[in-house]
Coordinates of C-alpha atoms in Angstrom, one line a residue:
Chain A
X1 CA -34.8 -13.7 12.2
X2 CA -32.8 -15.3 15.1
X3 CA -33.6 -18.8 16.3
X4 CA -31.5 -20.6 18.9
X5 CA -32.4 -24.1 19.8
X6 CA -30.8 -26.1 22.6
X7 CA -27.7 -24.0 22.6
X8 CA -25.1 -25.1 25.0
X9 CA -21.7 -23.5 25.7
X10 CA -19.5 -25.6 27.9
X11 CA -16.0 -24.6 29.1
X12 CA -13.7 -27.3 30.6
X13 CA -12.8 -26.4 34.2
X14 CA -10.2 -28.7 35.6
X15 CA -11.5 -32.2 35.1
X16 CA -15.1 -30.9 35.1
X17 CA -17.3 -28.7 32.9
X18 CA -18.8 -25.3 33.3
X19 CA -22.1 -24.6 31.5
X20 CA -21.9 -20.9 30.4
X21 CA -25.2 -21.5 28.5
X22 CA -27.5 -24.4 29.0
X23 CA -30.2 -25.5 26.6
X24 CA -30.9 -22.0 25.4
X25 CA -34.1 -21.6 23.3
X26 CA -34.6 -18.1 21.9
X27 CA -36.5 -16.7 19.0
X28 CA -36.2 -13.0 17.9
X29 CA -38.2 -11.6 15.1
X30 CA -37.0 -9.1 12.6
X31 CA -37.6 -5.6 14.0
X32 CA -37.7 -6.6 17.6
X33 CA -36.1 -4.4 20.2
X34 CA -34.8 -7.0 22.7
X35 CA -33.1 -6.8 26.1
X36 CA -31.0 -9.6 27.5
X37 CA -30.8 -9.1 31.2
X38 CA -28.8 -10.8 33.9
X39 CA -26.2 -10.3 36.5
X40 CA -22.5 -10.3 35.9
X41 CA -21.2 -13.8 34.9
X42 CA -24.6 -15.1 34.1
X43 CA -23.7 -15.9 30.5
X44 CA -25.3 -12.9 28.7
X45 CA -22.1 -11.8 26.9
X46 CA -21.5 -15.4 25.9
X47 CA -24.9 -15.4 24.4
X48 CA -24.3 -12.2 22.6
X49 CA -21.0 -13.5 21.2
X50 CA -22.8 -16.5 19.8
X51 CA -25.6 -14.4 18.3
X52 CA -22.9 -12.1 16.9
X53 CA -21.1 -15.0 15.2
X54 CA -18.0 -14.3 17.3
X55 CA -18.2 -17.6 19.2
X56 CA -19.3 -21.1 18.5
X57 CA -21.7 -22.9 20.7
X58 CA -20.6 -26.3 22.0
X59 CA -23.9 -27.8 20.7
X60 CA -27.3 -26.8 19.5
X61 CA -28.6 -24.9 16.4
X62 CA -28.4 -21.2 15.6
X63 CA -30.2 -19.8 12.6
X64 CA -29.8 -16.3 11.5
X65 CA -32.2 -15.6 8.6
X66 CA -31.6 -18.5 6.3
X67 CA -28.1 -19.4 7.6
X68 CA -27.4 -22.2 10.0
X69 CA -24.5 -20.4 11.7
X70 CA -23.1 -23.5 13.4
X71 CA -22.4 -25.0 10.0
X72 CA -20.6 -22.0 8.6
X73 CA -16.8 -21.6 8.3
X74 CA -15.0 -18.8 10.0
X75 CA -14.7 -16.8 6.8
X76 CA -18.4 -17.1 6.1
X77 CA -19.2 -16.0 9.6
X78 CA -16.9 -13.0 9.2
X79 CA -18.8 -12.1 6.0
X80 CA -22.1 -12.3 7.9
X81 CA -20.7 -10.2 10.8
X82 CA -19.6 -7.6 8.2
X83 CA -22.9 -7.5 6.3
X84 CA -25.7 -8.3 8.7
X85 CA -24.5 -7.4 12.2
X86 CA -23.3 -4.1 13.8
X87 CA -21.7 -4.2 17.3
X88 CA -21.9 -1.5 20.0
X89 CA -19.7 -2.3 23.0
X90 CA -19.6 -0.9 26.5
X91 CA -16.1 0.7 26.2
X92 CA -17.0 1.9 22.7
X93 CA -14.2 -0.2 21.1
X94 CA -12.8 2.5 19.0
X95 CA -9.3 3.0 17.6
X96 CA -8.4 6.0 19.7
X97 CA -5.5 7.2 17.6
X98 CA -7.7 7.2 14.5
X99 CA -10.1 9.8 13.3
X100 CA -13.9 9.4 13.6
X101 CA -14.0 8.9 9.9
X102 CA -11.6 6.0 9.9
X103 CA -13.3 4.3 12.8
X104 CA -16.7 4.5 11.0
X105 CA -15.2 3.3 7.7
X106 CA -13.5 0.2 9.3
X107 CA -16.3 -2.3 8.4
X108 CA -16.3 -1.0 4.8
X109 CA -12.6 -1.8 4.5
X110 CA -13.5 -5.4 5.0
X111 CA -16.5 -5.4 2.7
X112 CA -16.8 -5.3 -1.1
X113 CA -17.8 -1.6 -1.1
X114 CA -15.7 0.2 -3.7
X115 CA -13.3 2.7 -2.1
X116 CA -14.9 5.6 -4.0
X117 CA -18.3 5.0 -2.3
X118 CA -17.0 4.7 1.2
X119 CA -17.1 8.5 2.0
X120 CA -20.8 8.8 1.1
X121 CA -21.7 5.9 3.4
X122 CA -19.5 7.1 6.3
X123 CA -21.0 10.6 6.1
X124 CA -24.5 9.3 6.0
X125 CA -23.9 7.1 9.1
X126 CA -22.4 10.1 11.0
X127 CA -25.4 12.2 10.1
X128 CA -27.7 9.5 11.4
X129 CA -26.0 9.6 14.8
X130 CA -25.8 13.4 14.9
X131 CA -22.0 13.7 14.4
X132 CA -21.8 15.5 11.0
X133 CA -18.7 17.7 10.8
X134 CA -16.9 15.7 13.5
X135 CA -15.3 13.2 11.1
X136 CA -11.8 14.7 11.2
X137 CA -11.5 14.6 15.0
X138 CA -9.6 11.8 16.7
X139 CA -11.7 9.4 18.7
X140 CA -9.9 10.2 21.9
X141 CA -10.8 13.9 21.5
X142 CA -14.5 13.1 21.9
X143 CA -16.8 12.8 25.0
X144 CA -18.1 9.4 26.1
X145 CA -21.5 10.0 24.5
X146 CA -19.9 11.1 21.2
X147 CA -17.7 8.0 21.2
X148 CA -20.6 5.8 21.7
X149 CA -22.3 7.6 18.8
X150 CA -19.3 6.9 16.7
X151 CA -19.5 3.2 17.7
X152 CA -23.2 3.2 16.6
X153 CA -22.3 5.0 13.3
X154 CA -19.7 2.2 12.7
X155 CA -22.3 -0.4 13.5
X156 CA -24.7 1.2 11.0
X157 CA -22.3 2.0 8.2
X158 CA -22.8 -1.3 6.3
X159 CA -26.6 -1.0 6.8
X160 CA -26.9 -4.3 8.9
X161 CA -30.2 -5.8 9.9
X162 CA -29.1 -6.6 13.4
X163 CA -27.5 -4.3 16.0
X164 CA -26.0 -6.0 19.0
X165 CA -25.3 -3.7 21.9
X166 CA -23.4 -4.9 25.0
X167 CA -23.9 -2.6 27.9
X168 CA -24.1 0.4 25.6
X169 CA -24.6 2.9 28.5
X170 CA -22.3 1.2 30.9
X171 CA -19.7 4.0 30.8
X172 CA -22.0 6.9 30.3
X173 CA -23.9 9.2 32.7
X174 CA -27.6 8.8 32.9
X175 CA -28.5 11.7 30.6
X176 CA -26.1 10.6 27.9
X177 CA -27.1 7.0 28.4
X178 CA -30.7 8.0 27.8
X179 CA -29.7 9.8 24.5
X180 CA -27.9 6.7 23.3
X181 CA -30.9 4.5 24.1
X182 CA -33.2 6.9 22.3
X183 CA -30.9 6.7 19.3
X184 CA -31.1 2.9 19.4
X185 CA -34.9 3.0 19.7
X186 CA -35.0 5.3 16.7
X187 CA -32.9 2.9 14.7
X188 CA -35.3 0.1 15.8
X189 CA -38.2 2.2 14.5
X190 CA -36.4 2.5 11.2
X191 CA -36.5 -1.3 11.0
X192 CA -33.3 -2.5 12.6
X193 CA -33.4 -5.5 14.9
X194 CA -31.7 -4.4 18.1
X195 CA -30.5 -6.6 21.0
X196 CA -29.2 -4.9 24.1
X197 CA -27.3 -6.8 26.8
X198 CA -27.6 -5.0 30.1
X199 CA -28.0 -5.5 33.8
X200 CA -29.8 -2.2 34.1
X201 CA -33.6 -2.3 34.2
X202 CA -33.9 1.3 33.1
X203 CA -32.0 0.5 29.9
X204 CA -34.2 -2.6 29.5
X205 CA -37.2 -0.4 29.8
X206 CA -36.6 0.9 26.3
X207 CA -36.9 -2.6 24.9
X208 CA -40.1 -4.4 23.8
X209 CA -38.9 -7.9 24.8
X210 CA -36.9 -9.1 27.7
X211 CA -34.9 -12.3 28.2
X212 CA -33.2 -12.9 31.5
X213 CA -30.1 -15.1 31.8
X214 CA -29.5 -16.8 35.1
X215 CA -26.7 -19.3 35.4
X216 CA -26.6 -19.9 31.7
X217 CA -30.4 -20.5 31.4
X218 CA -32.5 -18.1 29.4
X219 CA -36.2 -17.3 29.9
X220 CA -38.4 -14.7 28.5
X221 CA -40.0 -12.2 30.9
X222 CA -43.0 -9.9 30.7
X223 CA -42.0 -6.3 30.2
X224 CA -40.5 -4.7 33.3
Chain B
X1 CA -6.3 1.6 -1.5
X2 CA -8.1 -0.2 1.3
X3 CA -5.1 -2.2 2.1
X4 CA -2.9 0.9 2.1
X5 CA -5.3 2.6 4.5
X6 CA -5.3 -0.4 6.8
X7 CA -1.5 -0.5 6.6
X8 CA -1.2 3.1 7.6
X9 CA -3.6 2.6 10.5
X10 CA -1.8 -0.5 11.7
X11 CA 1.5 1.5 12.1
X12 CA -0.1 4.0 14.4
X13 CA 1.3 3.6 17.9
X14 CA 4.1 1.3 16.9
X15 CA 5.9 3.6 14.5
X16 CA 8.9 4.1 16.9
X17 CA 9.6 0.4 17.1
X18 CA 8.9 -0.1 13.4
X19 CA 11.5 2.6 12.5
X20 CA 14.0 1.0 14.9
X21 CA 13.4 -2.4 13.4
X22 CA 13.5 -1.0 9.9
X23 CA 16.9 0.6 10.7
X24 CA 18.1 -2.7 12.2
X25 CA 17.0 -4.5 9.0
X26 CA 18.8 -1.9 6.9
X27 CA 22.1 -2.2 8.8
X28 CA 22.0 -6.0 8.8
X29 CA 21.2 -6.1 5.1
X30 CA 24.0 -3.7 4.3
X31 CA 26.4 -5.7 6.5
X32 CA 25.1 -8.9 4.8
X33 CA 25.7 -7.4 1.3
X34 CA 29.2 -6.4 2.4
X35 CA 30.0 -9.9 3.7
X36 CA 28.5 -11.6 0.6
X37 CA 30.4 -9.2 -1.7
X38 CA 33.6 -10.2 0.1
X39 CA 32.7 -13.9 -0.1
X40 CA 31.9 -13.5 -3.8
X41 CA 35.3 -11.8 -4.2
X42 CA 37.0 -14.7 -2.5
X43 CA 34.9 -17.0 -4.7
X44 CA 36.3 -15.2 -7.7
X45 CA 39.8 -16.4 -6.6
X46 CA 38.5 -19.9 -6.8
X47 CA 37.3 -19.2 -10.3
X48 CA 40.7 -17.9 -11.2
X49 CA 42.3 -21.0 -9.8
X50 CA 40.2 -23.1 -12.1
X51 CA 41.9 -21.3 -15.0
X52 CA 45.3 -22.2 -13.8
X53 CA 47.2 -25.5 -14.3
X54 CA 49.3 -26.5 -11.4
X55 CA 50.9 -29.4 -13.1
X56 CA 54.0 -27.6 -14.3
X57 CA 56.3 -27.9 -11.4
X58 CA 59.1 -26.4 -13.4
X59 CA 57.2 -23.1 -13.6
X60 CA 57.5 -20.3 -11.1
X61 CA 55.7 -17.0 -10.6
X62 CA 58.1 -14.2 -9.8
X63 CA 57.0 -10.9 -8.1
X64 CA 59.5 -8.1 -8.1
X65 CA 60.1 -5.9 -5.1
X66 CA 61.4 -2.9 -7.1
X67 CA 58.4 -1.1 -8.5
X68 CA 60.5 1.9 -9.4
X69 CA 62.4 0.0 -12.1
X70 CA 62.1 1.6 -15.5
X71 CA 60.8 -0.4 -18.5
X72 CA 64.3 -0.4 -20.0
X73 CA 65.8 -1.8 -16.8
X74 CA 63.0 -4.3 -16.6
X75 CA 63.7 -5.5 -20.2
X76 CA 67.4 -5.9 -19.4
X77 CA 66.5 -7.9 -16.2
X78 CA 64.2 -10.2 -18.2
X79 CA 66.8 -10.6 -20.9
X80 CA 69.5 -11.4 -18.4
X81 CA 67.4 -14.0 -16.8
X82 CA 66.6 -15.6 -20.2
X83 CA 70.4 -16.1 -20.6
X84 CA 70.7 -18.1 -17.4
X85 CA 71.6 -21.7 -18.0
X86 CA 68.7 -23.1 -16.0
X87 CA 66.0 -20.9 -17.6
X88 CA 63.8 -22.2 -20.5
X89 CA 61.8 -19.0 -20.8
X90 CA 60.6 -15.8 -19.1
X91 CA 57.0 -14.9 -19.8
X92 CA 55.9 -11.4 -18.8
X93 CA 52.9 -9.8 -20.4
X94 CA 53.4 -6.6 -22.4
X95 CA 51.0 -3.7 -22.2
X96 CA 50.7 -1.6 -25.3
X97 CA 49.3 2.0 -25.0
X98 CA 48.2 4.7 -25.5
X99 CA 45.6 3.9 -28.1
X100 CA 41.9 4.6 -28.5
X101 CA 38.9 2.9 -30.0
X102 CA 35.9 4.7 -31.5
X103 CA 35.5 8.2 -32.7
X104 CA 34.4 11.6 -31.3
X105 CA 32.6 11.5 -28.0
X106 CA 32.6 7.7 -28.1
X107 CA 36.4 7.5 -28.3
X108 CA 37.6 5.2 -25.5
X109 CA 41.1 4.7 -24.2
X110 CA 42.1 1.1 -24.4
X111 CA 45.3 -1.0 -24.2
X112 CA 46.5 -4.1 -25.8
X113 CA 48.1 -6.8 -23.7
X114 CA 50.5 -9.1 -25.5
X115 CA 50.9 -12.7 -24.3
X116 CA 53.5 -15.3 -24.9
X117 CA 51.9 -18.4 -26.4
X118 CA 53.3 -20.5 -23.5
X119 CA 51.1 -18.5 -21.1
X120 CA 48.1 -19.6 -23.1
X121 CA 49.1 -23.2 -22.6
X122 CA 49.5 -22.7 -18.8
X123 CA 46.1 -21.0 -18.4
X124 CA 43.8 -22.8 -20.8
X125 CA 40.6 -21.7 -19.0
X126 CA 41.3 -18.1 -20.1
X127 CA 41.1 -19.0 -23.8
X128 CA 44.2 -17.1 -24.3
X129 CA 45.8 -19.8 -26.3
X130 CA 45.2 -18.7 -29.8
X131 CA 46.9 -18.5 -33.1
X132 CA 45.5 -15.4 -34.4
X133 CA 48.7 -13.8 -35.6
X134 CA 48.0 -10.1 -35.4
X135 CA 44.3 -10.7 -34.6
X136 CA 43.0 -9.7 -31.3
X137 CA 40.9 -11.1 -28.5
X138 CA 38.5 -8.8 -26.9
X139 CA 38.2 -8.7 -23.1
X140 CA 36.2 -5.6 -22.6
X141 CA 32.5 -4.7 -22.4
X142 CA 33.4 -1.9 -24.9
X143 CA 33.5 -4.6 -27.6
X144 CA 30.4 -6.6 -26.5
X145 CA 28.5 -5.7 -29.7
X146 CA 31.3 -7.1 -31.9
X147 CA 31.6 -10.7 -33.1
X148 CA 34.5 -12.9 -34.0
X149 CA 35.5 -12.0 -37.6
X150 CA 34.6 -8.3 -37.2
X151 CA 37.2 -5.6 -37.7
X152 CA 38.0 -2.8 -35.2
X153 CA 39.9 0.3 -36.0
X154 CA 42.4 1.4 -33.3
X155 CA 44.2 4.7 -33.2
X156 CA 47.7 4.9 -31.7
X157 CA 47.6 8.3 -30.2
X158 CA 51.4 8.8 -29.9
X159 CA 52.0 8.3 -33.6
X160 CA 48.3 9.1 -34.6
X161 CA 48.3 5.9 -36.8
X162 CA 45.1 4.1 -37.4
X163 CA 45.1 0.4 -38.0
X164 CA 42.4 -2.3 -38.5
X165 CA 42.5 -5.5 -36.5
X166 CA 40.3 -8.6 -36.8
X167 CA 38.7 -10.1 -33.8
X168 CA 39.7 -13.7 -33.4
X169 CA 38.3 -14.4 -30.0
X170 CA 36.2 -12.9 -27.2
X171 CA 36.4 -13.3 -23.4
X172 CA 33.1 -13.2 -21.6
X173 CA 32.5 -11.2 -18.4
X174 CA 34.3 -11.0 -16.0
X175 CA 37.1 -10.9 -18.5
X176 CA 39.7 -12.5 -16.4
X177 CA 43.1 -12.1 -18.0
X178 CA 46.7 -12.2 -17.0
X179 CA 48.2 -9.0 -15.9
X180 CA 50.8 -10.1 -13.4
X181 CA 50.3 -7.1 -11.3
X182 CA 50.4 -6.3 -7.6
X183 CA 52.5 -7.6 -4.8
X184 CA 51.7 -9.5 -1.6
X185 CA 53.4 -11.2 1.3
X186 CA 51.2 -14.2 0.6
X187 CA 51.2 -14.7 -3.2
X188 CA 47.9 -15.9 -4.6
X189 CA 46.5 -16.4 -8.0
X190 CA 44.5 -13.2 -7.4
X191 CA 47.6 -11.1 -8.0
X192 CA 48.1 -12.7 -11.5
X193 CA 44.7 -11.7 -12.9
X194 CA 43.0 -8.6 -13.9
X195 CA 39.4 -8.2 -14.7
X196 CA 39.5 -4.8 -16.4
X197 CA 38.8 -4.3 -20.1
X198 CA 41.4 -4.4 -22.8
X199 CA 42.4 -6.2 -25.9
X200 CA 44.7 -9.1 -26.1
X201 CA 47.1 -10.2 -28.8
X202 CA 49.7 -12.9 -29.3
X203 CA 53.1 -11.7 -28.1
X204 CA 55.1 -12.8 -31.2
X205 CA 58.4 -11.0 -31.9
X206 CA 56.8 -9.6 -35.0
X207 CA 53.9 -8.1 -33.1
X208 CA 56.2 -6.8 -30.4
X209 CA 58.3 -5.0 -32.9
X210 CA 55.4 -3.7 -35.0
X211 CA 53.6 -2.3 -32.0
X212 CA 56.8 -0.8 -30.5
X213 CA 57.0 1.4 -33.5
X214 CA 53.4 2.7 -32.9
X215 CA 53.1 2.9 -29.1
X216 CA 54.8 2.3 -25.8
X217 CA 55.2 -1.4 -25.0
X218 CA 56.0 -2.2 -21.3
X219 CA 56.7 -5.6 -19.9
X220 CA 55.0 -6.5 -16.6
X221 CA 57.1 -6.3 -13.5
X222 CA 56.1 -9.8 -12.5
X223 CA 56.3 -12.8 -14.7
X224 CA 56.2 -16.6 -15.1
X225 CA 59.6 -18.2 -15.4
X226 CA 60.1 -21.7 -16.7
X227 CA 63.1 -23.8 -15.7
X228 CA 64.7 -26.3 -18.1
X229 CA 63.8 -30.0 -17.6
X230 CA 67.5 -30.9 -17.8
X231 CA 68.6 -28.1 -15.4
X232 CA 70.8 -29.3 -12.6
X233 CA 69.7 -28.7 -9.0
X234 CA 72.7 -26.4 -8.4
X235 CA 71.8 -24.3 -11.4
X236 CA 68.2 -24.0 -10.2
X237 CA 69.3 -23.2 -6.7
X238 CA 71.6 -20.4 -8.0
X239 CA 68.8 -19.0 -10.1
X240 CA 66.4 -19.0 -7.1
X241 CA 69.1 -17.3 -5.0
X242 CA 69.4 -14.6 -7.6
X243 CA 65.6 -14.1 -7.9
X244 CA 65.2 -14.0 -4.1
X245 CA 67.3 -10.8 -4.1
X246 CA 64.8 -9.0 -6.3
X247 CA 61.5 -10.5 -5.2
X248 CA 59.4 -13.5 -4.2
X249 CA 59.5 -16.6 -6.3
X250 CA 56.9 -19.3 -5.9
X251 CA 56.3 -22.4 -8.0
X252 CA 52.9 -22.7 -9.7
X253 CA 51.7 -25.7 -7.6
X254 CA 52.8 -23.8 -4.4
X255 CA 50.9 -20.8 -5.6
X256 CA 47.7 -22.8 -6.0
X257 CA 48.2 -24.2 -2.6
X258 CA 48.8 -20.9 -0.9
X259 CA 45.8 -19.5 -2.8
X260 CA 43.5 -22.2 -1.5
X261 CA 44.8 -21.8 2.0
X262 CA 44.3 -18.1 1.8
X263 CA 40.8 -18.5 0.5
X264 CA 39.9 -20.8 3.4
X265 CA 41.5 -18.5 5.9
X266 CA 39.3 -15.7 4.6
X267 CA 36.2 -17.9 4.7
X268 CA 36.9 -18.8 8.3
X269 CA 37.2 -15.2 9.2
X270 CA 34.2 -14.0 7.2
X271 CA 31.6 -16.8 7.6
X272 CA 30.8 -16.3 11.3
X273 CA 29.8 -12.7 10.6
X274 CA 26.7 -13.4 8.5
X275 CA 25.7 -16.2 10.8
X276 CA 25.9 -13.9 13.8
X277 CA 24.1 -11.1 11.9
X278 CA 21.4 -13.5 10.8
X279 CA 20.8 -14.8 14.4
X280 CA 20.8 -11.3 15.9
X281 CA 18.5 -9.8 13.2
X282 CA 16.1 -12.8 13.3
X283 CA 15.9 -12.6 17.1
X284 CA 15.3 -8.9 17.0
X285 CA 12.7 -9.1 14.2
X286 CA 10.9 -12.0 15.9
X287 CA 10.7 -10.4 19.3
X288 CA 9.7 -7.0 17.8
X289 CA 7.0 -8.8 15.9
X290 CA 5.6 -10.5 18.9
X291 CA 5.7 -7.3 21.0
X292 CA 4.1 -5.3 18.3
X293 CA 1.4 -7.9 17.8
X294 CA 0.6 -7.8 21.5
X295 CA 0.3 -4.0 21.2
X296 CA -2.0 -4.3 18.2
X297 CA -4.3 -7.0 19.6
X298 CA -7.0 -4.4 20.2
X299 CA -6.9 -3.3 16.6
X300 CA -7.2 -6.8 15.4
X301 CA -10.1 -7.5 17.7
X302 CA -11.9 -4.5 16.2
X303 CA -11.1 -5.8 12.7
X304 CA -12.7 -9.1 13.8
X305 CA -15.7 -7.2 15.1
X306 CA -16.1 -5.3 11.9
X307 CA -16.2 -8.4 9.8
X308 CA -12.6 -9.3 9.1
X309 CA -11.7 -13.0 8.9
X310 CA -8.5 -14.6 10.2
X311 CA -6.7 -14.2 6.9
X312 CA -7.7 -10.6 6.6
X313 CA -6.4 -9.9 10.1
X314 CA -3.1 -11.7 9.2
X315 CA -3.0 -9.7 6.0
X316 CA -3.3 -6.4 8.0
X317 CA -0.4 -7.5 10.2
X318 CA 1.7 -8.6 7.2
X319 CA 0.9 -5.4 5.3
X320 CA 2.1 -3.4 8.3
X321 CA 5.3 -5.3 8.5
X322 CA 5.8 -5.0 4.7
X323 CA 6.0 -1.2 5.3
X324 CA 8.9 -1.8 7.6
X325 CA 10.8 -3.7 4.9
X326 CA 10.4 -0.8 2.4
X327 CA 13.3 1.4 3.7
X328 CA 15.9 -1.4 3.9
X329 CA 14.8 -2.8 0.6
X330 CA 15.0 0.6 -1.1
X331 CA 18.4 1.3 0.4
X332 CA 19.8 -2.1 -0.4
X333 CA 18.4 -2.2 -3.9
X334 CA 19.9 1.2 -4.6
X335 CA 23.2 -0.1 -3.2
X336 CA 23.1 -3.1 -5.4
X337 CA 22.3 -1.0 -8.5
X338 CA 25.2 1.4 -7.8
X339 CA 27.8 -1.1 -6.7
X340 CA 28.0 -3.2 -9.9
X341 CA 28.8 0.1 -11.7
X342 CA 31.7 0.6 -9.2
X343 CA 32.6 -3.0 -9.7
X344 CA 32.7 -2.6 -13.5
X345 CA 34.8 0.5 -13.1
X346 CA 37.2 -1.6 -11.1
X347 CA 36.7 0.3 -7.8
X348 CA 35.4 -2.6 -5.9
X349 CA 38.4 -4.8 -6.7
X350 CA 40.5 -2.5 -4.6
X351 CA 38.3 -3.1 -1.6
X352 CA 38.1 -6.8 -2.3
X353 CA 34.4 -6.8 -2.9
X354 CA 32.5 -8.3 -5.8
X355 CA 28.8 -7.5 -6.3
X356 CA 26.9 -9.9 -8.4
X357 CA 23.8 -12.1 -8.3
X358 CA 24.9 -13.5 -4.9
X359 CA 24.0 -10.1 -3.3
X360 CA 20.6 -10.0 -5.0
X361 CA 20.0 -13.5 -3.8
X362 CA 20.9 -12.4 -0.3
X363 CA 18.4 -9.5 -0.4
X364 CA 15.7 -11.7 -1.8
X365 CA 16.5 -14.4 0.7
X366 CA 16.5 -11.9 3.6
X367 CA 13.2 -10.4 2.6
X368 CA 11.7 -13.8 2.0
X369 CA 12.9 -14.9 5.4
X370 CA 11.5 -11.8 7.1
X371 CA 8.2 -12.3 5.3
X372 CA 8.2 -15.9 6.3
X373 CA 8.9 -15.1 10.0
X374 CA 6.2 -12.4 9.9
X375 CA 3.7 -14.8 8.4
X376 CA 4.5 -17.6 10.8
X377 CA 4.5 -15.3 13.8
X378 CA 1.2 -13.7 12.8
X379 CA -0.4 -17.1 12.2
X380 CA 0.9 -18.5 15.5
X381 CA -0.3 -15.4 17.4
X382 CA -3.7 -15.5 15.7
X383 CA -4.0 -19.2 16.4
X384 CA -3.9 -18.4 20.1
X385 CA -6.8 -16.0 19.7
X386 CA -10.4 -16.2 18.7
X387 CA -12.5 -13.1 18.2
X388 CA -13.8 -13.6 21.7
X389 CA -10.3 -13.7 23.4
X390 CA -9.3 -10.6 21.5
X391 CA -12.5 -8.8 22.4
X392 CA -12.0 -9.6 26.1
X393 CA -8.8 -7.5 25.8
X394 CA -10.9 -4.7 24.3
X395 CA -13.5 -4.9 26.9
X396 CA -10.9 -4.8 29.7

């Protein structure tokens, strides 16, 4: 499903260059539950941004299903992000002044889904994450765990194949974090490809495959 | 529906500044309309000047001081002037009323204005030089549905006599016609013209006499006076001295000159206002846009994350700002729909405003400029950002 070959991400620093990612080779199959591990500043978020079609590599090839992402225009990548990828971020990335319903429906507002079918999809996504009946609440009225569930519902609402989670338990207590990881595992069981970026080995323990990023280089590890 | 939902969401958290900006736009648009309406009014004076020939240096416009003078006294005064050795002719306009046009609920009060044929020669642009005998020229929207050759029935209410008149000419809106009304310390052509609706007829002695038997016929207080070519300078000086005791006398070429000077004086006073308004409102709009954009970066980052492309993000911003333009646009459009009615009724003339297409152009231009600024600002702001830079803000 995901194939990265010789991916480099280089930032100019003064007159020199900084390699955020260096010759990254990565292959993730459909249905994998993958952890990308590494310390802060190692390049794992850069890698996630590239996989999520948010950032362009400086060089190399990235294939997502049948698409060569590096050759796509911004609009085409936006369409892929909308249809194939769901994001779950550490700080939940919700619109706090908006309702749960609006937050979950957001991807559908940028898709071709008819307005009349939006409600059904939003309610189904909320049911999947166990938030039925909470749709009218404002995002800032929810607990951390509930907010992350809303973020997951938003990631699911367009029924994407790939879910990218960047430190999904980073702002949660261990019990809530566990629930969120269980939820992601359940989604993986239902056929979603899930990639989790984390520096926490416990979180990585839920995943079947592990890639460690150190100084921009990526290597696959045996399960922790 | 999706766009409306996004627009509503975009305004959350910035509604206070949006309302302020909206009010600012409303005030500046209203002020702009006022200034443009004033400029259009001054422009009208230019149009009036184009109707006037300034070649006749033996012609004078006389404006009386004594507005309490009765019609009979006024007639005597005009007659006594006509008997002066230096005078070739005195040309007031005569107003005939009361009379009505139409029947029942559609009955409309109207008046006939009688012109000396010499006035038609002096003001050729007004098309008041006609040889229609007792035919009439229409200068009123009441008669817009009638054509030359048609007949109108008028009822003279004092004598209750009905008479038919043939239309021999039509003036198009704004129906400028000579009225010789008003008074001013600086005489301009503006005081000579009137844009209200009435009928016009040639002021032949026969017409004057016939209409005097049916209605009241009043000569205007002000008039054009023509001096003989062969009049001596002493005789002209004596005439001017006599006239100066009763009012202001100004030659037609002088009148055009003072009119033009007055127009430029008004322009010089007025023009800095819209320029100032434009600068202030653009500055306010621009800075509010940037501040608002900064405040909404997080929302845009989330839009990116959820699959919006750059154009869709810009569209969300623009749609949000379009909401801001709704109130000022609604207020100003209503204003522009109401004011022409006031103008048509003659109310605006008193305030020296004139509402026409110029004001609509202003509104259109202002909105186009605002939209242009919003578009450019959004594009420039988005240019500085990629999904990643915006997301960094979210993650922080």
